[in-house]
C-alpha positions as MATLAB code, in Angstrom:
seq = 'MMEEVLRHENLMAAYERVVSNEGAGGVDGRTVDDLEHQIREDWPRIREQLSSGSYEPSPLRKVEIPKPGGGVRMLGIPTVMDRMIQQALRQVLTPIFDPTFSEDSYGFRPGRSTHQAVLRAKDHIEAGYRWVVDLDLEKFFDRVQHDVLMARVARRVKDKMVLRLIGRYLRAGMMEGGLTSPRTEGTPQGSPLSPLLSNILLDELDKELERRGHRFVRYADDFQVYVKSKAAGDRVMTSLEHFLKKRLRLKVNREKSAVGRPWKRKFLGYRNTMDLKPRLRPDPQSVKRLKLKLKELFRRARGWSLSRTIEELNPILRGWGNYYGLSKVKGVFEELDQWIRRRLRLLLWRQWKRPRTRAQKLRKLGLEKGRANMAAFNTFGPWWNAGASHMNQAIPIKTFDQMGLVSLLEQHRRLARTL';
ca = [
      20.721  -24.066   -6.504;
      22.980  -21.247   -7.730;
      22.940  -22.882  -11.153;
      19.141  -22.647  -11.141;
      19.340  -18.979  -10.130;
      21.705  -18.292  -13.033;
      19.723  -20.313  -15.572;
      19.026  -18.206  -18.690;
      15.219  -18.556  -18.547;
      15.147  -17.597  -14.863;
      17.331  -14.549  -15.475;
      15.197  -13.427  -18.430;
      12.049  -13.655  -16.294;
      13.789  -11.639  -13.563;
      14.935   -9.022  -16.078;
      11.417   -8.624  -17.480;
       9.936   -8.300  -13.986;
      12.413   -5.621  -12.921;
      11.875   -3.640  -16.121;
       8.080   -3.845  -15.854;
       8.191   -2.705  -12.205;
      10.281    0.331  -13.234;
      11.196    2.198  -10.021;
      14.018    4.546   -9.129;
      17.683    3.856   -9.718;
      20.205    2.883   -7.057;
      23.497    4.418   -5.916;
      25.056    4.021   -9.383;
      22.394    6.248  -10.942;
      21.377    3.640  -13.511;
      17.700    3.096  -14.263;
      15.838    0.129  -15.738;
      16.361    1.726  -19.166;
      20.103    1.181  -18.699;
      19.827   -2.430  -17.566;
      20.010   -4.073  -21.005;
      23.198   -2.172  -21.847;
      24.694   -2.962  -18.421;
      23.992   -6.672  -18.905;
      25.813   -6.684  -22.248;
      28.739   -4.819  -20.705;
      29.090   -6.344  -17.219;
      27.185   -9.625  -17.029;
      30.036  -12.048  -17.920;
      32.091  -10.645  -15.018;
      29.127  -10.564  -12.593;
      28.060  -14.101  -13.526;
      31.573  -15.385  -12.864;
      31.582  -13.678   -9.457;
      28.173  -15.145   -8.589;
      29.323  -18.624   -9.649;
      32.495  -18.394   -7.577;
      30.795  -16.841   -4.529;
      32.838  -13.628   -4.682;
      30.074  -11.224   -5.758;
      29.622   -8.188   -3.495;
      26.327   -6.272   -3.839;
      26.372   -2.491   -4.186;
      25.230   -0.368   -1.236;
      21.561    0.594   -1.036;
      20.343    4.105   -1.733;
      18.539    5.432    1.332;
      15.154    7.007    0.665;
      12.691    8.235    3.278;
       9.011    8.560    2.443;
       6.239    9.861    4.715;
       3.953    7.267    6.315;
       0.183    7.787    5.950;
      -0.225    7.852    9.732;
       2.779   10.111   10.382;
       6.495    9.556   10.616;
       8.709    8.271    7.816;
       9.366    4.894    6.243;
      12.956    4.152    5.296;
      13.509    2.399    1.988;
      16.741    0.867    0.750;
      16.827    0.961   -3.046;
      19.236   -1.554   -4.657;
      20.838   -0.933   -8.026;
      18.827   -2.299  -10.952;
      21.432   -5.043  -11.432;
      21.075   -6.141   -7.819;
      17.298   -5.965   -8.180;
      17.523   -8.394  -11.099;
      19.774  -10.804   -9.155;
      17.487  -10.637   -6.104;
      14.442  -11.238   -8.285;
      16.182  -14.289   -9.797;
      16.855  -15.563   -6.263;
      13.270  -14.943   -5.231;
      11.919  -16.888   -8.219;
      13.958  -19.952   -7.215;
      13.271  -19.690   -3.475;
       9.507  -19.026   -3.672;
       8.526  -22.547   -4.894;
      10.581  -24.008   -2.027;
       9.061  -21.947    0.790;
       5.638  -20.739   -0.351;
       3.804  -24.110   -0.438;
       4.538  -24.592    3.269;
       3.295  -21.153    4.354;
       0.050  -20.797    6.308;
      -3.297  -20.534    4.546;
      -3.895  -17.404    6.619;
      -0.812  -15.609    5.282;
      -1.649  -13.386    2.303;
       1.111  -10.818    1.835;
       3.411  -10.922   -1.202;
       2.451  -14.443   -2.190;
       1.537  -15.773   -5.654;
      -2.215  -15.759   -6.259;
      -2.991  -13.938   -2.995;
      -4.145  -10.389   -2.366;
      -5.159   -7.792    0.194;
      -8.816   -8.320   -0.749;
      -8.586  -12.003    0.155;
      -7.044  -11.103    3.519;
      -9.765   -8.536    4.253;
     -12.522  -11.028    3.390;
     -10.895  -13.720    5.558;
     -10.857  -11.315    8.507;
     -14.533  -10.544    7.907;
     -15.309  -14.299    7.935;
     -13.744  -14.655   11.395;
     -15.790  -11.757   12.755;
     -18.977  -13.099   11.179;
     -18.290  -16.478   12.837;
     -18.607  -14.804   16.253;
     -14.993  -13.855   16.986;
     -15.861  -10.260   17.775;
     -12.724   -9.206   19.623;
      -9.439   -8.596   17.833;
      -5.836   -8.680   19.018;
      -4.269   -6.054   16.775;
      -0.473   -6.330   17.027;
       1.985   -3.829   15.581;
       5.599   -4.961   15.217;
       7.885   -2.055   16.019;
       9.922   -1.081   12.923;
       9.714   -4.670   11.708;
      11.687   -4.351    8.454;
      14.399   -2.339   10.230;
      14.721   -4.679   13.232;
      14.842   -8.187   11.744;
      17.811  -10.011   13.268;
      19.992  -11.452   10.505;
      21.093  -14.556   12.410;
      17.501  -15.452   13.359;
      16.341  -15.019    9.761;
      19.275  -16.841    8.151;
      18.833  -19.811   10.504;
      15.307  -20.255    9.153;
      16.400  -19.839    5.521;
      19.137  -22.452    6.062;
      16.595  -25.061    7.159;
      15.551  -25.417    3.502;
      18.438  -23.941    1.529;
      21.634  -26.014    1.645;
      23.594  -24.275   -1.120;
      26.251  -22.297    0.774;
      26.846  -19.855   -2.084;
      23.138  -18.932   -2.137;
      23.126  -18.510    1.646;
      26.266  -16.366    1.447;
      24.712  -14.177   -1.252;
      21.487  -13.669    0.726;
      23.575  -12.779    3.794;
      25.527  -10.215    1.792;
      22.335   -8.635    0.526;
      21.062   -8.381    4.104;
      24.290   -6.719    5.224;
      24.657   -4.392    2.212;
      25.346   -0.900    3.531;
      22.967    2.060    3.224;
      24.332    5.081    1.354;
      23.254    8.622    2.176;
      25.081   11.787    1.216;
      27.951    9.810   -0.290;
      28.636    7.898    2.941;
      27.833    4.201    3.413;
      26.630    2.974    6.810;
      27.029   -0.746    7.624;
      23.875   -2.705    8.406;
      23.714   -5.354   11.116;
      19.936   -5.848   11.243;
      16.852   -5.381    9.090;
      15.706   -6.487    5.681;
      15.301   -3.317    3.601;
      11.978   -2.351    2.102;
      12.498   -1.702   -1.599;
      14.361   -4.963   -2.136;
      12.685   -7.724   -4.231;
      13.908  -10.353   -1.750;
      12.603   -8.671    1.425;
       8.921   -9.700    1.141;
       9.836  -13.399    0.855;
      12.369  -13.173    3.684;
       9.809  -11.471    5.949;
       7.334  -14.281    5.246;
       9.980  -16.919    6.005;
      10.630  -15.330    9.403;
       6.987  -14.674   10.329;
       5.886  -18.137    9.193;
       7.070  -19.315   12.600;
       4.506  -16.967   14.165;
       1.806  -18.355   11.842;
       2.657  -21.916   12.803;
       2.514  -21.044   16.507;
      -0.926  -19.451   16.051;
      -2.120  -22.537   14.165;
      -0.731  -24.815   16.888;
      -2.745  -22.884   19.463;
      -5.888  -23.100   17.327;
      -6.288  -19.341   16.899;
      -8.156  -17.623   14.091;
      -5.911  -15.010   12.507;
      -5.008  -13.194    9.302;
      -1.556  -11.926    8.360;
      -0.498   -9.706    5.487;
       3.291   -9.198    5.722;
       3.835   -7.599    9.144;
       0.156   -6.592    9.518;
      -1.679   -9.274   11.456;
      -4.704   -9.680   13.688;
      -5.900  -12.535   15.901;
      -9.653  -12.980   16.449;
     -11.067  -14.171   19.776;
     -14.430  -14.248   21.574;
     -13.730  -12.101   24.650;
     -11.538   -9.279   25.852;
     -10.041  -11.506   28.553;
      -8.988  -14.025   25.903;
      -7.575  -11.176   23.819;
      -5.499   -9.868   26.728;
      -4.062  -13.352   27.327;
      -3.201  -13.764   23.644;
      -1.592  -10.308   23.498;
       0.674  -11.075   26.468;
       1.679  -14.538   25.289;
       2.377  -13.414   21.699;
       4.471  -10.507   22.894;
       6.585  -12.987   24.884;
       6.791  -15.435   21.939;
       7.873  -12.761   19.453;
      10.523  -11.404   21.789;
      11.948  -14.786   22.802;
      11.743  -16.758   19.546;
      12.031  -14.124   16.820;
      13.606  -11.246   18.752;
      10.905   -8.863   17.552;
       9.368   -6.123   19.659;
       5.648   -5.322   19.872;
       4.778   -1.621   19.730;
       2.400   -1.385   22.689;
       1.256    2.148   21.776;
      -0.093    1.006   18.407;
      -1.237   -2.462   19.518;
      -4.545   -3.105   21.288;
      -7.269   -5.587   22.116;
     -10.511   -4.123   20.837;
     -13.653   -4.485   18.803;
     -12.989   -5.042   15.101;
     -15.238   -2.138   14.101;
     -12.883    0.134   16.054;
      -9.688   -1.273   14.524;
      -8.660   -1.082   10.878;
      -7.072   -3.842    8.813;
      -5.426   -3.058    5.475;
      -7.400    0.178    5.199;
     -10.804   -1.429    5.873;
     -13.110   -1.583    8.865;
     -16.059   -3.859    9.563;
     -19.403   -2.561   10.756;
     -20.726   -3.802   14.111;
     -23.670   -5.696   12.544;
     -24.079   -9.404   13.314;
     -23.349   -9.904    9.644;
     -20.603   -7.273    9.308;
     -20.179   -5.124    6.229;
     -16.891   -3.727    5.019;
     -16.250   -0.009    4.671;
     -13.188    2.187    4.114;
     -11.446    3.209    7.303;
     -12.201    6.908    8.053;
      -8.464    7.650    8.071;
      -8.222    6.309    4.510;
     -10.968    8.704    3.433;
      -9.170   11.542    5.212;
      -5.868   10.707    3.485;
      -7.589   10.629    0.085;
      -9.063   14.083    0.708;
      -5.670   15.462    1.739;
      -4.118   14.051   -1.423;
      -6.867   15.537   -3.579;
      -6.653   18.911   -1.824;
      -2.992   19.070   -2.800;
      -3.946   18.316   -6.412;
      -6.675   20.991   -6.329;
      -4.140   23.532   -5.040;
      -1.897   22.794   -8.010;
      -4.895   22.935  -10.346;
      -5.886   26.563   -9.725;
      -4.545   27.617  -13.104;
      -5.641   24.488  -14.970;
      -8.642   23.894  -17.168;
     -11.439   21.735  -15.802;
     -10.678   18.990  -18.332;
      -6.992   18.837  -17.311;
      -7.928   18.713  -13.626;
     -10.301   15.817  -14.281;
      -7.602   14.042  -16.289;
      -5.245   14.286  -13.283;
      -7.964   13.247  -10.830;
      -9.215   10.143  -12.589;
      -6.261    7.754  -12.038;
      -6.304    8.536   -8.294;
     -10.068    8.031   -8.035;
     -10.003    4.859  -10.119;
      -7.222    3.314   -8.005;
      -8.854    4.235   -4.689;
     -12.260    3.038   -5.854;
     -10.870   -0.288   -7.065;
      -9.086   -0.929   -3.772;
     -12.231   -0.218   -1.742;
     -14.478   -2.170   -4.078;
     -15.275   -4.653   -1.273;
     -17.085   -1.962    0.689;
     -20.799   -2.480    1.246;
     -21.377    1.024    2.687;
     -22.068    3.118   -0.408;
     -22.652    6.379    1.475;
     -18.888    6.972    1.716;
     -18.568    6.998   -2.081;
     -21.618    9.200   -2.537;
     -20.295   11.795   -0.087;
     -16.850   11.764   -1.723;
     -18.388   12.290   -5.167;
     -20.319   15.304   -3.859;
     -17.200   16.717   -2.202;
     -15.097   16.282   -5.372;
     -17.701   17.962   -7.579;
     -17.936   20.845   -5.124;
     -14.152   21.213   -5.208;
     -14.230   21.365   -9.006;
     -16.951   24.024   -8.937;
     -14.831   25.918   -6.396;
     -11.931   25.939   -8.863;
     -14.114   27.527  -11.511;
     -15.597   30.086   -9.119;
     -12.111   31.195   -8.098;
     -10.859   31.266  -11.686;
     -13.694   33.583  -12.679;
     -12.440   36.028   -9.978;
     -14.540   39.191  -10.573;
     -18.328   39.379  -10.067;
     -18.895   40.610  -13.612;
     -16.972   37.650  -15.050;
     -18.937   35.282  -12.814;
     -22.238   36.738  -13.997;
     -21.207   36.345  -17.655;
     -20.061   32.752  -17.109;
     -23.228   31.781  -15.235;
     -25.439   33.279  -17.992;
     -23.402   31.426  -20.608;
     -23.995   28.204  -18.667;
     -27.761   28.701  -18.833;
     -28.757   30.748  -15.789;
     -31.365   33.493  -16.229;
     -29.783   36.982  -16.188;
     -31.304   38.186  -12.925;
     -30.357   35.043  -11.035;
     -26.849   35.035  -12.526;
     -26.277   38.638  -11.412;
     -27.653   37.975   -7.913;
     -25.402   34.933   -7.539;
     -22.317   36.664   -8.910;
     -22.576   39.698   -6.622;
     -23.396   37.877   -3.371;
     -21.079   38.385   -0.384;
     -20.645   34.747    0.586;
     -17.279   33.006    0.273;
     -16.026   30.716   -2.530;
     -16.725   27.441   -0.686;
     -20.333   28.436    0.017;
     -20.852   29.419   -3.611;
     -19.297   26.151   -4.823;
     -22.078   24.294   -3.008;
     -24.888   26.717   -3.795;
     -27.794   25.939   -6.117;
     -26.641   28.384   -8.817;
     -23.349   26.493   -9.309;
     -25.094   23.120   -9.144;
     -27.518   24.259  -11.829;
     -24.813   25.841  -14.013;
     -22.513   22.816  -13.784;
     -24.711   19.794  -13.084;
     -23.579   16.214  -12.537;
     -24.175   15.357  -16.200;
     -21.525   17.936  -17.208;
     -18.913   16.108  -15.156;
     -20.118   12.783  -16.573;
     -19.728   14.116  -20.111;
     -16.208   15.290  -19.281;
     -15.321   11.766  -18.120;
     -14.961   12.404  -14.371;
     -14.765    9.066  -12.551;
     -17.684    8.665  -10.158;
     -16.650    6.627   -7.120;
     -20.284    5.675   -6.510;
     -20.844    4.421  -10.061;
     -17.514    2.586  -10.025;
     -18.511    0.987   -6.729;
     -21.854   -0.146   -8.163;
     -20.116   -1.719  -11.164;
     -17.596   -3.503   -8.954;
     -20.360   -4.726   -6.640;
     -21.924   -6.555   -9.590;
     -18.672   -8.376  -10.387;
     -17.214   -9.149   -6.933;
];
């Protein structure tokens, strides 16, 4: 198997994937732009070490990023060379493991997506399974037990050098402030191999759920089980907590886990409505996080032109709108569009600063002199003025359309015709 990992075509595909993914550099400070030069310089030595089983991965660079719901997520960033080797491993291991994974597992698998997982969950609810067991695995990627995981990898992988290399990647230390801490558990997020390894471990959970005849959906460590009553949900919650602890040595976070109605629990950023034929909508917390992100952009934009602000806004709006394209509740998009346009008008109102300047600008934008003066000299605050009729008339929706501002509502309508 190591020969297959080191095959030229496999390595080239891994190189191209790492370069296209870009990403930050590791502890050696090298970026993907340096990888080609590093291969020319170091690859003969590294290949020999990989072939002989003596290769030692570099430590991971510790990075902490804020979680959307609070707290921090710890990432372990490998060097770009180690990313390429891990990607080469993943490409060889995926065809061995992936075909045997559950049909209800969607995370980090070829040809599968979050949208498919969300639609599968909706199907279960529509079929009458209107209670959900929503389980949160406590610090899953940080708590994976290496011996439990490696035992499951070894069931299919017999090449000892490959097993040794995977084990070394799992144990690679985490560097912070120039000091390297050893690692005895966890599979670091930020590593190309981690998503596959997490699926290998949690496949045992999938198989247990299938054996019991449960309806479920799993995307990486996010998973929900769908049942027909709260009593059934409570039984499933208790038994799964015991199974995960005994068989996989994983702990359920009881504070974040619950048995509840699906319209009160989110899954991958979506919620279902409580209709007999449920409709998908963005989770309110996702809308709140988008607004917080945009508010930060608007704060930075106080000295920018309107066109530059729109240029910065559009990629965020396009990405968010594409992700929530499955939503059938259009009111969310309409309200967000109105809020964004009001924020843009607020920027202009603040930039104009003095009443006299505001009056001149409003007249230039087509308002009659008397109305422009009355609007400019009113005593209401900037936010009120941003939503007032004089600003809506001076800067109508068509102005934003002409400037190329992405409309979430229009994007949603277009997506609805294609999905």
